[in-house]
Steps between C-alpha positions, in 0.01 A plus 500: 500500500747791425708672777202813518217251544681310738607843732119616425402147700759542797310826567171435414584203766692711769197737494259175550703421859502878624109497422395310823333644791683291835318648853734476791413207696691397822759798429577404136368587130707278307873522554414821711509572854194730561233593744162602424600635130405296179703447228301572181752466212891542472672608145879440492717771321499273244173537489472858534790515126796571735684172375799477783404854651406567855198692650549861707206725559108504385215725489146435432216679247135493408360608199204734564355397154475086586615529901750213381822428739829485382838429662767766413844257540824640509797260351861555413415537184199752474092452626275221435122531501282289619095510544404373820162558483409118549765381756493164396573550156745786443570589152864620422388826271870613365839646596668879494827404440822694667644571129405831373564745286487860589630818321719249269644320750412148639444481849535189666642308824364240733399571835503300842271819567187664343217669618150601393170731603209577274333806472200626206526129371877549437770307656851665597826274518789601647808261530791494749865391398430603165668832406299597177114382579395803575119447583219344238167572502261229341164534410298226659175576281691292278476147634145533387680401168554120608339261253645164651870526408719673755615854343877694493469853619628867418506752757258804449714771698900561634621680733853567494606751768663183686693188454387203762269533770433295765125587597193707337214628748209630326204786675198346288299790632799752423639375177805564612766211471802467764847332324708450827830320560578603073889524361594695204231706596557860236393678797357430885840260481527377829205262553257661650134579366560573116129616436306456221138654390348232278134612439613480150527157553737392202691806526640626869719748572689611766412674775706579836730330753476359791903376586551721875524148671717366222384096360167433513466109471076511492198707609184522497337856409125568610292778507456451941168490639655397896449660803754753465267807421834709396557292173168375460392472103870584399756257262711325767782241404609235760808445397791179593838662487748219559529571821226774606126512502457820362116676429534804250223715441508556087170689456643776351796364259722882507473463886512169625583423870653242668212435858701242645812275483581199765649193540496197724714295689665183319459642156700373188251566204206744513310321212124554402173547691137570459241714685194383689187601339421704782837653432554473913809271438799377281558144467895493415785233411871456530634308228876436626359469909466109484829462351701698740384466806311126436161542587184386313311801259426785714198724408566878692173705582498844529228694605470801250194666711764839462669517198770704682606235792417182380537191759627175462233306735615163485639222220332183389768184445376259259565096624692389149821622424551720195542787374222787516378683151245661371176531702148655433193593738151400394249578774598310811736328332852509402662295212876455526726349284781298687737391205531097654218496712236603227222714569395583818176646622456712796199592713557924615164509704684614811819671339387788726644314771805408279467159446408266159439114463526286250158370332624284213798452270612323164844401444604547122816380557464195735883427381633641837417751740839693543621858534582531115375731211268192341081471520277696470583850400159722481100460503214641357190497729269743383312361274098481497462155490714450853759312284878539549805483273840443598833458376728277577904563352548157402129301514318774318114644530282333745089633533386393836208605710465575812255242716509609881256449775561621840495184725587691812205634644646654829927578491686495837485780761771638718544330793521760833536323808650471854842312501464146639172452349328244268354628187440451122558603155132404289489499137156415377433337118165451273581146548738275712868493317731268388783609715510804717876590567569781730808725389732699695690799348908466514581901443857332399408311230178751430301190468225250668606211594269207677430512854586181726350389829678598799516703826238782390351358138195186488303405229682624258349297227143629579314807431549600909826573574577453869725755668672534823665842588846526531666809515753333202236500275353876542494680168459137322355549114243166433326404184354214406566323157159326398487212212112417464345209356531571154861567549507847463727735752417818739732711719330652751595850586708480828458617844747594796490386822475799752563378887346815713531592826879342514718713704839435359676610824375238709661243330869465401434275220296802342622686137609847557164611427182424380228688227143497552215468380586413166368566235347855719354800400517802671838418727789221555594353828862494594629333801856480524769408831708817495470874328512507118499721232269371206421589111178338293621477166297419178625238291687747226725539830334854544459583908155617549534557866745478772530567901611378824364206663486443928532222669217255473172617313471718269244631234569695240185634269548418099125605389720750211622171357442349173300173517847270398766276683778690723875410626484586888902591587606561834823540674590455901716716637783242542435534087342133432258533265152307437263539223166350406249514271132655514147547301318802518140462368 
């Protein structure tokens, strides 16, 4: 057998292996750690023609003609195509390779970073690191062409009005294209929103600047349809600045207008996000967050209910340490990619109240779970057929599906009792679990961690938690962490513990003060030992209200707030301070 014949079997082989639908069973597919997500075939970059190459971004398309899938890969060394269309069996359709030539001279350079977006059956590449890519544009009509041997591609269209770029966003119902974070940019220089009109598809050409907030490291530009009535039906770009969160109104291109900038406390890197489809909220990451200040992937939610004062109402910390990336919404549902920790999928049924949960995960990289740029870099969920692709930098493409049930039938309710008392927590399931295990929330660590049995916690193993009040545990965050039968896992949401009718001053042993009811409405109840001035602040650190508190009880009316989580700050005239933490439906 010569040397091609024998290469020709290795992959013909290697495809064989990836071609093997493994369901998640008992929390693994395989060699992967998942929950409630099945693994329907994995191609290596081998696979995929990027021979010692590593995987970045990906994008998905469907041909209107046959409604056939395909995976749009990003490698170091150009985009592979793949047709998805049956899960099981993917079929590698060809390669556009990085080497080019354009105007006479070859254009080349690998890339730890590439991106793509499709628009008019045309794909648009854009590379990072990689001073003369400038942007392609590929026809995608073209894979049609496959007759069983994997093909090598030409671009159809250049742009050359920059050098590298680190992101494209694309308004499908605009035809508009948005280059942001681009270098050797001829003009709009500085990274901000180098627009492009491409309803010539193969042929787009330049059309304003966005760059008044300077580097724009990813957007997403949508023609709104919120409940802001002022910019209702106009082009709006949510845009990830590094170290802002900054909304620009581009509906007219000579006149565009920044609505609003902000930014949020423990920030290191602004990175991407992506809209609700109710366009109420924006689900947003930090990519450098984990590694300086060492907590677990932290999803920010702002409610975008007016485009001109956004508020951050509360963040959702993921239980596997990594490193956040790119997420997308679909629904009720939010798909993250966590670099080490894989894909994660998020339930946003109650992100009014600012809260998320985890409903089921696969780890791509079940190597380690550290804070380190390795795993799984994007995802693809919006596909017809409910599939999913991911990439993974170093394991390559995985197709997986998504397979949840919702075994909790009832979640926990706030507990609001009289101090001293006996009460309990009650989750309720469609059948009797494996293991219940009731979680408390360490704001230190940001993270769950098991409840034991002790002075005020019983059962803690069942799906009744017993409680006995105790002042020290006022304010308490419980979930419970269910495995059922078939070994799959649910977090329930949480609830507080709210003691009522405590009068902090008849007891020494008392906090400084204490907030009730909580979550509430229409007002807050403050009881505190001595005079105090307090602020509520949202959690972009903006103060929303502020006064002067008396001695004792005190309400103090908050119907004009957002629905969201507040920072209650207070200060005693001997200038100790106290601050806790409240929900207003």
């Amino acid at each position: 057998m010569n040397r091609r014949l024998i290469v020709l079997s290795l992959y013909v082989f290697s495809l064989q292996l990836a071609m093997a639908q493994v369901p998640c069973i008992s929390g693994k597919a395989g060699e992967y750690p998942c929950n409630q997500i099945t693994l329907l075939s994995h191609l290596s970059a081998e696979d995929l023609l990027g021979v010692d190459k590593d995987l970045n971004d990906l994008w998905g398309w469907e041909d209107p003609e046959s409604s056939k899938e395909y995976a749009i890969v990003g490698l170091t060394d150009g985009v592979t195509f793949v047709d998805v269309t049956d899960p099981v069996q993917p079929i590698v359709i060809g390669k556009l390779k990085e080497s080019h030539l354009q105007s006479g001279r070859i254009l080349h350079g690998e890339s730890a970073w590439r991106d793509i977006k499709v628009y008019k059956n045309h794909a648009y590449i854009v590379s990072d690191g990689n001073s003369d890519h400038g942007m392609q544009v590929f026809d995608l009509t073209k894979l049609r062409e496959y007759d069983g041997t994997a093909l090598d591609f030409e671009q159809d269209g250049f742009y050359d009005g920059i050098g590298s770029s680190h992101n494209i966003v694309i308004n499908e119902e605009t035809g508009f294209a948005y280059i942001v974070g681009a270098r050797g940019a001829t003009v709009c220089g500085q990274g901000g929103m180098h627009i492009l009109d491409i309803s010539d598809p193969k042929n787009p050409v330049y059309e304003a600047c966005f760059d008044n907030d300077g580097y724009t490291h990813d957007a997403q530009c949508v023609i709104y349809r919120g409940p802001d009535s002022k910019y209702n039906g106009q082009e709006i770009c949510f845009n990830s600045n590094e170290d802002t969160f900054t909304i620009v109104n581009v509906d007219d291109k000579s006149n565009m207008d920044m609505i609003s900038r902000l930014t949020y406390s423990e920030v290191q890197y602004t990175h991407q996000g992506w809209l609700t489809e109710d366009h109420k909220y924006f689900l947003m990451n930090d990519e450098l967050d984990e590694g300086e200040f060492r907590f677990n992937p932290r999803t920010l939610i702002w409610n975008i209910e007016e485009l001109d004062n956004p508020i951050l109402i509360g963040s959702f910390y993921n239980e596997v340490s990594a490193i956040d990336h790119n997420l997308y919404t679909k629904g009720d549902l939010v798909f993250e990619s966590n670099y080490g920790s894989g894909l994660r999928v998020l339930s946003s049924e109650r992100i009014s109240e600012g809260v998320l949960r985890e409903v089921a995960f696969f780890d791509t990289h079940p190597q380690r779970n550290v804070i380190a740029f390795e795993g799984s870099w994007s995802n693809y969920p919006y596909f017809k057929s409910g599939n999913i692709i991911v990439s993974d930098l170093f394991n390559g493409l995985f197709i997986v599906r998504l397979d949840t049930t919702d075994f909790i039938v009832n979640h926990p309710t706030d507990v609001q009792s009289f101090l001293g008392d006996n009460t309990t927590m009650t989750i309720e399931t469609k059948e009797n679990a494996a293991n219940y295990e009731w979680q408390d929330y360490k704001s230190q660590t940001r993270m769950f961690l098991p409840l034991t049995e002790g002075d005020f916690f019983r059962n803690v193993s069942t799906a009744s938690l017993s409680i006995k009040l105790d002042q020290n545990i006022e304010g308490k965050l419980l979930r419970c962490k269910v495995t059922s039968p078939a070994g799959n896992i649910y977090y329930s949401y949480s609830a507080i513990i709210d003691i009522e009718g405590v009068e902090p001053l008849s007891s020494p042993s008392l906090e400084a003060f204490n907030l009730y009811p909580n979550p509430t409405s229409n007002y807050i109840g403050v009881t505190v030992r001595q005079p105090a001035n307090y602020q509520i602040i949202d959690f972009a650190g903006k103060i929303i209200l502020e006064g002067y508190l008396k001695e004792g009880k005190n309400e103090i009316t908050i119907s004009s707030l957002r629905t969201g989580q507040y920072i209650f700050h207070g200060q005693h005239t001997d200038s100790q301070t106290f601050n806790g933490k409240f929900i207003k439906n």
